[in-house]
Backbone as JSON, one array per atom type, in Angstrom:
{
  "sequence": "XXXXXXXXXXXXXXXXXXXXXXXXXXXXXXXXXXXXXXXXXXXXXXXXXXXXXXXXXXXXXXXXXXXXXXXXXXXXXXXXXXXXXXXXXXXXXXXXXXXXXXXXXXXXXXXXXXXXXXXXXXXXXXXXXXXXXXXXXXXXXXXXXXXXXXXXXXXXXXXXXXXXXXXXXXXXXXXXXXXXXXXXXXXXXXXXXXXXXXXXXXXXXXXXXXXXXXXXXXXXXXXXXXXXXXXXXXXXXXXXXXXXXXXXXXXXXXXXXXXXXXXX",
  "N": [[1.87, 1.06, 13.87], [2.35, 3.88, 10.67], [2.51, 3.17, 7.03], [4.55, 4.53, 6.81], [6.45, 3.92, 8.48], [6.16, 1.3, 9.35], [8.26, 0.88, 6.8], [10.46, 2.13, 7.51], [11.1, 0.09, 9.7], [10.79, -2.05, 8.86], [13.63, -1.58, 7.02], [15.4, -1.35, 8.96], [15.66, -3.71, 10.15], [16.95, -5.22, 7.82], [18.87, -3.78, 7.57], [19.96, -4.27, 9.8], [20.58, -7.09, 9.28], [23.09, -7.14, 7.77], [24.52, -6.12, 8.88], [25.02, -7.9, 11.06], [25.52, -10.25, 9.44], [28.72, -9.15, 9.52], [29.71, -8.89, 11.81], [30.32, -11.6, 12.66], [32.38, -11.95, 10.25], [34.94, -10.73, 10.64], [36.95, -10.11, 10.43], [36.84, -9.33, 6.91], [35.46, -6.99, 7.15], [36.88, -5.27, 9.06], [39.55, -5.53, 6.92], [38.46, -3.78, 4.89], [38.03, -1.25, 5.44], [40.44, -0.57, 6.57], [42.02, -1.11, 4.13], [41.85, 1.45, 2.27], [43.24, 3.12, 4.2], [45.34, 1.52, 3.59], [46.24, 2.38, 1.54], [46.62, 5.32, 1.81], [48.55, 5.46, 3.6], [50.95, 4.31, 1.54], [50.62, 5.97, -0.98], [51.54, 8.32, 0.22], [53.98, 7.42, 0.83], [55.14, 7.13, -1.81], [55.04, 9.24, -2.99], [54.97, 11.27, -1.3], [57.36, 12.51, -1.22], [58.34, 14.0, -4.22], [56.62, 15.2, -4.67], [55.56, 19.05, -5.54], [54.66, 21.01, -3.15], [52.98, 23.71, -1.6], [55.09, 26.29, 0.94], [55.17, 25.09, 4.15], [53.08, 23.5, 4.19], [52.4, 19.92, 4.03], [52.46, 16.95, 1.91], [50.16, 15.2, 2.5], [48.13, 17.19, 3.12], [46.73, 17.49, 0.49], [46.57, 14.74, -0.15], [44.97, 13.17, 1.98], [42.19, 14.05, 1.73], [42.08, 13.29, -0.76], [42.07, 10.81, -0.52], [40.0, 10.5, 0.94], [37.55, 10.78, -0.55], [38.4, 8.92, -2.46], [37.96, 6.37, -1.04], [35.4, 6.43, -0.91], [34.27, 5.93, -3.52], [35.95, 3.03, -4.1], [33.94, 1.46, -2.01], [32.18, 1.46, -3.54], [32.57, -1.53, -4.7], [32.06, -2.92, -2.24], [29.12, -3.12, -2.51], [27.75, -3.55, -5.04], [28.74, -6.26, -5.04], [27.73, -7.67, -2.26], [24.69, -7.0, -3.04], [24.78, -8.43, -5.96], [25.01, -11.15, -4.62], [23.11, -11.91, -3.02], [20.99, -12.14, -4.92], [21.73, -13.61, -6.8], [21.68, -16.19, -4.94], [19.02, -16.48, -3.96], [18.17, -15.27, -2.12], [17.31, -12.48, -2.42], [14.98, -13.01, -3.49], [12.81, -13.91, -2.24], [13.11, -12.29, 0.22], [11.13, -10.93, -1.31], [9.54, -12.11, -1.56], [7.87, -12.01, 1.42], [5.69, -10.07, 4.03], [6.36, -7.55, 3.8], [7.91, -4.17, 3.38], [8.55, -2.96, 0.31], [10.58, -1.91, -0.67], [12.26, -2.47, 1.35], [14.87, -3.5, 1.43], [16.79, -2.44, -0.32], [16.96, -0.15, 0.94], [17.31, -1.0, 3.46], [20.31, -1.97, 2.57], [21.48, 0.31, 1.58], [21.65, 1.71, 4.85], [23.03, 0.0, 6.08], [25.29, 0.71, 4.44], [26.26, 3.13, 4.62], [26.22, 3.39, 6.75], [28.53, 1.77, 7.5], [30.77, 3.16, 5.56], [30.62, 5.83, 7.23], [32.36, 5.3, 9.48], [34.48, 4.31, 7.68], [35.64, 6.8, 7.15], [35.98, 8.11, 9.65], [37.94, 5.86, 10.57], [40.15, 6.7, 8.62], [40.4, 9.54, 9.08], [41.77, 10.1, 11.48], [43.54, 8.48, 11.39], [45.0, 10.3, 9.05], [45.03, 13.04, 10.86], [47.57, 11.49, 12.54], [49.53, 11.65, 10.79], [49.77, 14.22, 10.17], [48.11, 15.49, 9.14], [45.92, 18.16, 9.12], [42.59, 20.25, 9.61], [41.81, 23.22, 8.57], [39.46, 25.33, 8.7], [37.61, 25.08, 10.87], [35.28, 23.11, 12.76], [32.62, 23.11, 11.77], [32.87, 23.82, 9.19], [34.64, 21.91, 8.79], [33.06, 19.68, 9.28], [30.88, 19.66, 7.25], [32.25, 19.12, 5.08], [32.73, 16.39, 5.06], [30.14, 15.52, 4.43], [29.52, 16.23, 2.03], [31.11, 13.85, 1.1], [29.78, 12.08, 2.25], [27.56, 12.49, 0.81], [28.24, 11.76, -1.69], [29.14, 8.61, -1.59], [26.26, 8.55, -1.01], [25.27, 8.58, -3.45], [26.78, 6.81, -5.18], [26.24, 4.04, -3.51], [23.59, 4.02, -5.38], [24.08, 3.64, -8.08], [25.66, 0.77, -7.78], [23.95, -0.68, -6.35], [22.03, -0.59, -8.59], [23.65, -1.73, -11.16], [24.43, -4.2, -9.26], [21.43, -5.34, -9.23], [21.53, -5.92, -11.74], [23.79, -7.26, -13.38], [24.7, -10.8, -14.34], [26.21, -12.71, -12.5], [28.41, -12.85, -9.36], [31.28, -13.08, -10.74], [30.43, -12.0, -12.96], [30.59, -9.14, -11.46], [33.08, -8.68, -10.84], [34.14, -7.97, -13.78], [33.48, -5.77, -13.62], [34.13, -4.45, -11.68], [36.92, -4.05, -12.41], [36.61, -1.39, -13.69], [36.22, 0.5, -11.97], [38.4, 1.17, -10.45], [40.23, 2.74, -12.54], [38.2, 5.17, -12.86], [39.13, 6.17, -10.23], [41.77, 6.77, -10.17], [42.23, 8.65, -12.55], [41.66, 11.13, -11.8], [41.95, 14.23, -9.21], [42.69, 12.89, -7.32], [45.34, 12.2, -6.38], [47.2, 13.72, -7.68], [48.23, 17.01, -8.53], [44.97, 17.9, -11.48], [46.37, 20.18, -12.58], [49.05, 19.89, -13.18], [49.23, 17.45, -15.13], [48.43, 16.54, -19.05], [47.03, 18.63, -21.02], [44.18, 18.12, -22.34], [43.97, 15.26, -20.92], [43.95, 16.16, -18.28], [41.52, 18.11, -18.02], [39.67, 16.15, -18.28], [40.23, 14.67, -15.86], [39.48, 16.87, -13.8], [36.73, 17.36, -14.95], [35.83, 14.64, -13.44], [33.09, 13.56, -11.05], [34.1, 12.39, -8.57], [37.28, 14.06, -8.43], [35.61, 16.34, -8.22], [34.5, 16.38, -5.9], [36.63, 16.12, -3.82], [37.99, 18.36, -4.21], [36.1, 20.1, -3.59], [36.09, 19.7, -1.03], [38.28, 19.73, -0.07], [38.9, 22.16, 0.08], [36.58, 23.13, 2.13], [38.39, 21.88, 3.82], [40.55, 24.05, 3.94], [42.78, 23.44, 3.04], [45.51, 22.87, 0.71], [44.64, 23.02, -2.64], [46.02, 22.44, -5.76], [44.8, 22.16, -7.83], [42.3, 23.61, -8.15], [41.75, 25.36, -10.68], [41.52, 28.29, -12.46], [39.97, 27.18, -14.34], [35.73, 26.37, -15.34], [34.88, 24.1, -14.03], [36.83, 24.16, -12.25], [36.16, 26.35, -10.23], [34.52, 25.85, -9.07], [33.67, 23.68, -7.57], [32.79, 23.29, -5.41], [30.07, 23.48, -5.66], [29.79, 21.53, -8.14], [30.36, 19.95, -6.78], [27.66, 18.75, -5.61], [26.11, 18.52, -7.89], [26.72, 16.29, -9.18], [26.41, 14.45, -7.69], [23.77, 14.8, -7.15], [22.69, 14.81, -10.03], [23.53, 11.28, -10.18], [21.95, 9.87, -8.44], [19.46, 10.86, -9.28], [18.92, 9.64, -11.94], [20.07, 6.65, -11.11], [18.42, 5.89, -8.65], [15.63, 5.82, -9.47], [16.27, 3.74, -11.43], [16.91, 1.68, -10.27], [14.87, 0.88, -8.75], [13.3, 0.39, -10.37], [14.38, -2.12, -11.69], [14.12, -3.6, -9.21], [11.14, -4.22, -9.43], [11.29, -5.68, -11.59], [12.35, -7.53, -11.33], [13.77, -11.09, -12.16], [14.36, -13.4, -12.05]],
  "CA": [[2.78, 1.93, 12.8], [2.21, 3.67, 9.54], [3.31, 2.12, 6.38], [6.21, 4.89, 6.59], [7.0, 3.44, 10.12], [6.78, -0.31, 9.22], [8.73, 0.87, 5.99], [11.45, 1.92, 8.11], [11.49, -0.42, 10.29], [11.67, -3.47, 7.7], [14.55, -1.34, 6.1], [16.06, -1.29, 9.56], [15.74, -5.27, 9.78], [17.88, -5.88, 6.72], [20.28, -3.48, 7.86], [20.8, -5.63, 10.86], [21.2, -8.32, 9.05], [23.9, -6.94, 7.29], [25.65, -5.46, 10.31], [25.11, -9.36, 11.85], [26.94, -11.0, 8.44], [29.56, -8.33, 9.14], [30.25, -9.12, 12.94], [30.44, -13.27, 11.79], [33.36, -11.94, 9.42], [34.94, -9.67, 11.35], [38.45, -9.63, 9.49], [36.48, -9.04, 6.17], [34.9, -5.95, 7.39], [38.18, -4.41, 9.25], [40.37, -4.88, 5.95], [37.64, -2.57, 3.57], [38.35, -0.56, 6.65], [41.85, -0.43, 6.92], [42.21, -0.52, 2.7], [41.55, 3.06, 2.43], [44.45, 3.39, 5.84], [47.31, 0.8, 3.04], [46.56, 3.14, -0.36], [47.31, 6.62, 2.5], [50.47, 5.52, 4.0], [51.4, 3.61, 0.22], [51.16, 6.62, -1.89], [52.12, 8.84, 1.53], [55.5, 7.41, 1.11], [55.51, 7.22, -2.66], [54.9, 10.06, -3.67], [55.27, 12.34, -0.38], [58.67, 13.63, -1.45], [58.91, 13.59, -5.14], [55.65, 16.45, -4.64], [55.85, 20.1, -4.74], [53.8, 21.8, -2.32], [52.76, 25.32, -0.5], [55.24, 26.42, 1.77], [54.14, 25.5, 5.17], [52.57, 22.46, 4.03], [52.92, 18.59, 3.63], [51.71, 16.36, 0.64], [49.63, 15.07, 3.21], [47.08, 18.22, 3.15], [46.69, 18.03, -0.74], [46.26, 13.73, 0.01], [44.1, 13.22, 2.6], [41.11, 14.72, 1.41], [41.79, 12.96, -2.34], [42.05, 9.73, -0.28], [38.53, 10.53, 1.96], [36.9, 10.71, -1.33], [38.6, 7.45, -3.3], [36.99, 5.17, -0.28], [33.72, 6.47, -1.2], [34.22, 4.83, -4.93], [35.51, 1.7, -3.58], [32.18, 1.04, -1.7], [30.77, 0.81, -4.51], [32.42, -2.96, -5.16], [30.98, -4.08, -1.68], [27.75, -2.93, -2.61], [27.69, -4.75, -6.37], [28.61, -8.14, -4.38], [26.72, -7.8, -1.94], [23.31, -7.27, -3.48], [24.61, -9.68, -6.65], [25.42, -12.75, -4.1], [21.76, -12.15, -2.65], [20.23, -12.1, -6.21], [22.06, -14.95, -7.32], [21.51, -17.37, -3.82], [17.65, -16.61, -3.82], [17.47, -14.26, -1.36], [16.18, -11.25, -2.97], [13.6, -13.39, -4.13], [12.36, -14.56, -0.69], [12.62, -10.61, 0.72], [10.14, -9.58, -1.99], [8.1, -12.57, -0.91], [7.72, -11.87, 2.94], [4.62, -9.81, 3.47], [7.51, -6.35, 4.18], [7.61, -3.21, 2.53], [9.08, -3.31, -0.82], [11.96, -1.18, -0.49], [13.22, -2.01, 2.86], [15.8, -4.85, 0.6], [17.68, -1.68, -0.56], [16.85, 0.83, 1.81], [18.42, -1.31, 4.68], [21.53, -2.39, 2.21], [21.71, 1.71, 2.08], [21.34, 2.16, 5.8], [24.58, -0.67, 6.38], [26.69, 0.81, 3.77], [26.79, 4.27, 4.54], [27.87, 3.35, 8.05], [30.22, 1.78, 7.09], [31.43, 4.88, 5.23], [31.08, 6.76, 8.29], [33.33, 4.16, 10.27], [35.47, 4.42, 7.03], [36.03, 8.31, 7.2], [36.94, 8.59, 11.05], [39.34, 5.48, 10.48], [40.93, 7.63, 7.45], [40.56, 11.06, 9.76], [42.35, 9.82, 12.25], [45.19, 8.17, 10.75], [45.3, 11.07, 8.26], [45.8, 13.29, 11.86], [48.26, 11.19, 12.91], [49.88, 11.36, 10.14], [50.09, 15.36, 10.4], [47.06, 16.4, 8.26], [44.53, 19.12, 9.94], [41.63, 20.97, 8.74], [42.43, 24.75, 8.96], [38.09, 26.19, 8.3], [36.76, 25.34, 11.94], [34.73, 22.56, 12.94], [31.19, 23.1, 10.51], [32.93, 23.44, 7.67], [35.23, 20.03, 8.13], [31.25, 18.78, 8.62], [30.3, 20.1, 5.91], [33.37, 18.44, 4.07], [32.38, 14.95, 5.61], [29.06, 15.53, 4.57], [30.15, 15.84, 0.76], [32.06, 12.89, 1.44], [28.64, 11.01, 2.23], [26.77, 12.7, -0.24], [28.47, 11.3, -3.24], [28.6, 7.51, -1.73], [24.88, 7.75, -1.37], [24.9, 8.55, -4.77], [26.98, 5.97, -5.6], [25.39, 3.72, -3.64], [22.74, 3.43, -6.06], [25.0, 2.91, -9.13], [26.02, -0.81, -6.88], [22.77, -1.21, -5.96], [21.6, -0.84, -9.77], [24.36, -3.24, -11.25], [24.45, -5.46, -8.53], [21.22, -6.16, -9.14], [21.59, -6.15, -13.11], [24.46, -8.54, -13.77], [24.24, -12.26, -13.66], [26.49, -13.54, -11.3], [29.17, -12.2, -8.7], [32.05, -12.79, -11.64], [30.58, -10.56, -14.19], [30.82, -7.57, -10.64], [34.31, -8.98, -10.61], [34.86, -7.64, -14.81], [32.8, -4.06, -13.79], [34.92, -3.53, -10.75], [38.36, -3.29, -12.79], [36.62, 0.07, -14.08], [36.3, 1.41, -10.97], [40.03, 1.66, -10.53], [40.97, 3.68, -13.9], [37.43, 6.31, -12.49], [39.2, 6.79, -8.91], [42.54, 7.42, -10.2], [41.82, 9.24, -13.21], [40.86, 12.13, -10.92], [42.8, 14.74, -8.67], [43.22, 12.18, -5.65], [46.83, 12.05, -5.95], [48.01, 15.17, -7.89], [47.29, 18.24, -9.2], [44.82, 17.87, -12.82], [47.13, 20.97, -13.62], [50.3, 18.4, -13.94], [48.83, 16.58, -16.64], [48.14, 16.52, -20.26], [45.6, 19.67, -20.73], [43.16, 16.58, -22.1], [43.93, 14.45, -19.72], [43.29, 17.02, -17.05], [39.98, 18.17, -18.87], [38.83, 14.22, -18.38], [40.42, 14.19, -14.19], [38.87, 17.79, -13.31], [35.35, 16.56, -14.67], [35.19, 13.27, -12.76], [32.77, 13.81, -10.22], [35.3, 12.5, -7.71], [37.59, 15.54, -8.32], [34.82, 18.05, -8.06], [34.19, 16.54, -4.56], [37.99, 16.11, -3.35], [38.24, 19.47, -4.65], [35.2, 20.57, -2.59], [36.21, 18.89, 0.23], [39.96, 20.01, 0.41], [38.46, 23.85, 0.45], [36.6, 23.03, 3.21], [39.3, 21.98, 5.44], [41.37, 24.75, 4.26], [43.89, 22.47, 2.47], [46.06, 23.84, -0.49], [44.97, 22.19, -3.6], [46.29, 23.58, -7.56], [43.55, 21.52, -9.03], [41.36, 24.41, -7.9], [42.09, 26.7, -11.24], [40.88, 28.96, -13.26], [38.44, 26.48, -14.82], [34.99, 26.78, -14.25], [34.82, 23.46, -12.97], [38.04, 24.15, -10.6], [36.45, 27.42, -9.02], [33.16, 26.14, -8.67], [34.12, 22.41, -7.28], [31.46, 22.7, -4.38], [28.55, 23.27, -6.55], [29.63, 20.22, -9.08], [29.84, 17.78, -5.96], [26.4, 18.77, -5.12], [25.56, 18.69, -9.11], [26.94, 15.46, -9.56], [25.74, 13.23, -6.77], [22.25, 14.64, -7.64], [22.13, 13.38, -11.12], [23.8, 10.29, -10.44], [20.51, 9.93, -8.07], [18.1, 11.37, -10.16], [18.9, 8.25, -12.7], [19.91, 5.71, -10.64], [17.77, 5.46, -8.23], [14.58, 5.21, -10.07], [16.31, 2.51, -12.38], [17.21, 0.62, -9.37], [13.95, 0.27, -8.13], [12.51, 0.05, -11.58], [14.86, -3.12, -11.78], [14.23, -4.37, -8.44], [9.83, -4.45, -9.17], [10.57, -6.38, -12.61], [13.62, -8.64, -11.39], [13.42, -12.14, -12.2], [16.06, -14.81, -12.39]],
  "C": [[2.12, 2.13, 11.33], [2.88, 2.79, 8.38], [4.48, 2.81, 6.22], [6.87, 4.3, 7.76], [7.27, 2.22, 9.92], [7.76, -0.06, 7.96], [10.66, 0.51, 6.88], [11.73, 0.85, 9.02], [11.66, -2.06, 9.79], [12.6, -2.95, 7.11], [15.65, -1.45, 7.65], [16.5, -3.11, 10.07], [17.11, -5.61, 9.28], [18.74, -5.3, 7.3], [20.92, -4.17, 8.92], [21.22, -6.82, 10.73], [22.15, -8.0, 8.09], [25.15, -6.5, 8.04], [26.25, -7.35, 11.03], [26.15, -10.18, 10.88], [28.6, -10.09, 8.78], [30.0, -8.55, 10.34], [30.02, -10.86, 13.02], [31.36, -12.95, 10.56], [34.14, -10.93, 10.18], [36.58, -9.07, 9.92], [38.02, -9.06, 7.98], [36.13, -7.35, 6.29], [36.37, -4.98, 7.74], [39.22, -4.11, 7.85], [39.74, -3.99, 5.06], [37.65, -1.51, 4.35], [39.43, 0.14, 6.57], [42.64, -0.24, 5.18], [43.02, 0.56, 2.04], [43.45, 3.25, 3.4], [45.9, 3.04, 4.6], [47.01, 2.07, 1.71], [47.06, 4.55, 0.47], [48.57, 6.32, 2.73], [50.92, 5.09, 2.45], [51.89, 5.4, -0.79], [51.47, 7.63, -1.04], [53.6, 8.96, 1.07], [56.14, 7.42, -0.12], [56.06, 8.8, -3.14], [55.1, 11.6, -2.47], [56.56, 13.23, -0.97], [58.93, 13.86, -3.07], [56.97, 14.82, -5.55], [56.03, 17.58, -4.36], [55.0, 20.66, -4.16], [53.97, 22.59, -1.9], [53.67, 25.0, 0.19], [54.6, 26.1, 2.91], [53.09, 24.13, 5.24], [52.77, 21.11, 3.56], [51.73, 17.79, 2.51], [50.32, 15.75, 1.25], [48.2, 15.9, 3.08], [46.65, 17.95, 1.44], [45.67, 15.74, -0.8], [45.43, 12.89, 0.25], [42.66, 13.13, 2.2], [40.65, 13.59, 0.23], [41.11, 11.43, -1.28], [40.37, 9.06, 0.28], [37.68, 9.94, 0.63], [37.04, 9.21, -2.22], [37.73, 6.55, -2.31], [35.75, 5.26, -0.7], [33.54, 5.68, -2.41], [34.57, 3.42, -4.61], [34.41, 1.45, -2.65], [31.83, 0.64, -2.72], [31.14, -0.67, -4.82], [31.98, -3.68, -3.99], [29.48, -3.54, -1.72], [27.53, -3.76, -3.85], [27.85, -5.34, -5.52], [27.75, -8.02, -3.57], [25.62, -8.08, -2.42], [23.23, -8.24, -4.59], [24.74, -10.9, -6.28], [23.74, -12.55, -3.42], [21.05, -12.14, -3.88], [19.99, -13.69, -6.58], [22.05, -15.96, -6.64], [19.78, -17.2, -3.6], [17.14, -15.49, -2.72], [17.64, -13.19, -0.92], [15.15, -11.63, -3.44], [12.57, -13.58, -2.66], [12.1, -13.4, -0.06], [11.2, -10.61, 0.15], [8.73, -10.47, -1.48], [7.41, -12.77, 0.31], [7.01, -10.89, 2.37], [5.7, -7.96, 3.92], [7.13, -5.47, 3.06], [8.88, -3.61, 1.42], [10.36, -2.49, -1.33], [12.66, -1.13, 0.55], [14.42, -3.01, 2.5], [16.34, -3.46, 0.44], [17.69, -0.63, -0.1], [17.79, 0.41, 3.11], [19.92, -1.25, 4.12], [22.09, -0.67, 2.63], [22.26, 2.07, 3.13], [22.92, 1.89, 5.92], [25.98, 0.1, 6.02], [27.29, 2.28, 4.24], [26.8, 4.71, 6.28], [28.43, 2.55, 8.25], [31.08, 2.45, 6.19], [31.55, 5.52, 6.13], [32.48, 5.81, 9.04], [34.63, 4.51, 8.91], [36.76, 5.82, 7.46], [36.57, 8.57, 8.64], [38.03, 7.63, 11.04], [39.99, 6.22, 10.14], [40.84, 8.53, 8.25], [41.16, 10.81, 10.85], [43.45, 9.12, 12.18], [45.49, 9.5, 9.56], [46.08, 12.49, 9.53], [47.12, 13.04, 12.64], [49.7, 11.3, 12.15], [50.77, 13.53, 9.46], [48.98, 16.29, 9.13], [45.85, 17.25, 9.34], [43.54, 20.06, 8.68], [41.74, 22.54, 9.19], [41.14, 25.45, 8.88], [37.24, 25.83, 9.93], [35.8, 23.65, 11.34], [33.49, 22.24, 11.94], [31.48, 23.15, 9.14], [33.85, 22.04, 7.56], [34.07, 19.19, 8.16], [30.71, 18.72, 7.7], [31.16, 19.14, 4.69], [32.99, 16.7, 3.69], [30.93, 14.71, 5.16], [28.65, 15.53, 2.83], [30.21, 14.87, 0.26], [30.46, 11.88, 1.41], [27.98, 11.0, 1.16], [27.32, 11.66, -1.62], [28.66, 8.89, -2.78], [27.36, 7.32, -1.49], [24.62, 7.51, -2.71], [25.31, 7.59, -5.66], [27.11, 4.15, -5.12], [24.18, 3.36, -4.78], [22.96, 2.84, -7.31], [24.87, 1.27, -8.46], [25.3, -1.1, -6.92], [22.28, -1.59, -7.73], [22.83, -1.9, -10.57], [24.75, -4.51, -10.62], [23.02, -6.31, -9.14], [20.62, -6.38, -10.99], [22.4, -6.92, -13.67], [24.17, -9.6, -13.11], [24.5, -12.49, -12.61], [27.86, -12.14, -10.51], [30.74, -12.49, -9.41], [31.99, -12.16, -12.46], [30.4, -9.14, -12.74], [32.19, -7.9, -10.82], [34.77, -7.91, -11.55], [34.34, -5.97, -14.35], [33.88, -3.09, -12.38], [36.53, -3.58, -10.89], [38.23, -1.78, -13.09], [36.6, 0.77, -12.94], [38.22, 1.84, -10.66], [40.8, 2.78, -11.73], [40.06, 5.11, -13.44], [38.13, 6.75, -11.34], [40.86, 6.88, -9.31], [42.94, 8.43, -11.65], [41.36, 11.06, -12.63], [42.18, 13.12, -10.36], [42.76, 14.22, -6.81], [44.33, 12.72, -5.54], [47.34, 13.03, -5.93], [47.27, 15.8, -8.62], [46.85, 17.65, -10.62], [46.21, 18.69, -13.87], [48.72, 20.06, -13.96], [50.4, 17.37, -15.11], [48.45, 16.84, -18.01], [47.28, 17.44, -20.34], [44.7, 18.41, -20.9], [42.94, 16.31, -21.3], [43.38, 14.87, -18.67], [42.08, 17.44, -16.56], [39.42, 17.17, -18.04], [38.59, 14.53, -16.28], [39.22, 15.45, -13.85], [37.09, 17.35, -13.39], [34.73, 15.62, -14.25], [34.78, 14.33, -11.53], [33.71, 13.68, -8.57], [36.21, 13.6, -7.4], [36.85, 16.43, -7.94], [34.42, 18.15, -6.47], [35.26, 16.6, -3.73], [38.47, 17.52, -3.16], [37.91, 20.15, -3.64], [35.85, 20.43, -0.79], [37.84, 19.8, 1.26], [39.24, 21.58, 0.51], [37.65, 24.16, 2.03], [37.38, 22.77, 4.71], [40.2, 22.77, 5.16], [42.87, 24.44, 3.94], [43.76, 23.12, 1.3], [45.51, 22.72, -1.53], [44.79, 23.21, -5.03], [45.6, 22.89, -8.17], [42.41, 22.62, -9.1], [41.75, 25.83, -9.22], [41.04, 27.32, -11.58], [39.31, 28.56, -14.39], [37.32, 26.7, -14.07], [34.67, 25.23, -13.4], [35.91, 23.38, -11.16], [37.59, 25.19, -9.71], [35.0, 27.44, -8.8], [33.15, 24.1, -8.29], [32.69, 21.96, -6.07], [30.32, 22.97, -5.13], [28.19, 21.98, -7.62], [30.0, 18.8, -7.83], [29.06, 18.28, -5.05], [25.74, 18.17, -6.26], [25.44, 16.9, -9.3], [26.26, 14.37, -8.62], [24.33, 13.45, -7.34], [21.99, 13.57, -9.03], [22.17, 12.49, -11.04], [22.48, 10.13, -9.67], [19.76, 9.71, -8.29], [17.9, 9.62, -11.3], [18.93, 7.32, -12.1], [18.73, 4.81, -9.76], [16.2, 4.79, -8.29], [14.85, 4.24, -11.24], [17.03, 0.92, -11.3], [15.84, -0.13, -8.98], [12.89, -0.22, -8.91], [12.9, -1.61, -12.01], [14.68, -4.48, -10.51], [12.38, -4.66, -8.64], [10.25, -5.29, -10.17], [12.13, -7.36, -12.46], [12.91, -9.55, -11.41], [14.18, -12.98, -12.86], [15.61, -16.08, -11.99]]
}
């Protein structure tokens, strides 16, 4: 095989290692898949009756795409923990000593986590459909929306890999994970940013999570009061492309550099 072929083969080997771990820990994997479902049911029940929605639509039309985006962010926690655990146990150093592609370790993690994200979206979409959520703009637009969600997940993967390679141990990851929740909730995931104080709504609108959620709602044909007359509100689709691209441009080379210079 060519060098690229060997790199892909090595990456798939690392990905299969992660998939094997999941098969040996089915309870943990199922929890990761169904935790976003719990969030959907919980907030749908708590906020659904208090939210004003356009006539003929339900709160789930707003909530389900938001939970899609939120689940892409929550996947960051698993990536950070897995990478840090491998580093602290010396597994990453062992891989680096083997005659394999230097990119295979991080690419293998990306492949496995992206497959996990696809399953998460399938489970969430099935739950949303059962609750009455629908997309109204046809299958191509729906697939484009899911593509934007996975693009956000891919960008956040590199953030997680960089943090996982940088922090000292799993306990340090826990402190970083605490910050994931404010980022997730300070967005248009659950409520329209127009209902927030002006300064807070502006911050929430510029959250990449809000851009992806708003763009996904537009592609699904779901109502979204956050799509206001501001630039970020009317150009959410463009922002949903630019923000992940910036994250990838920053954190992919940082992750590669950190992996090459890793010494613990």
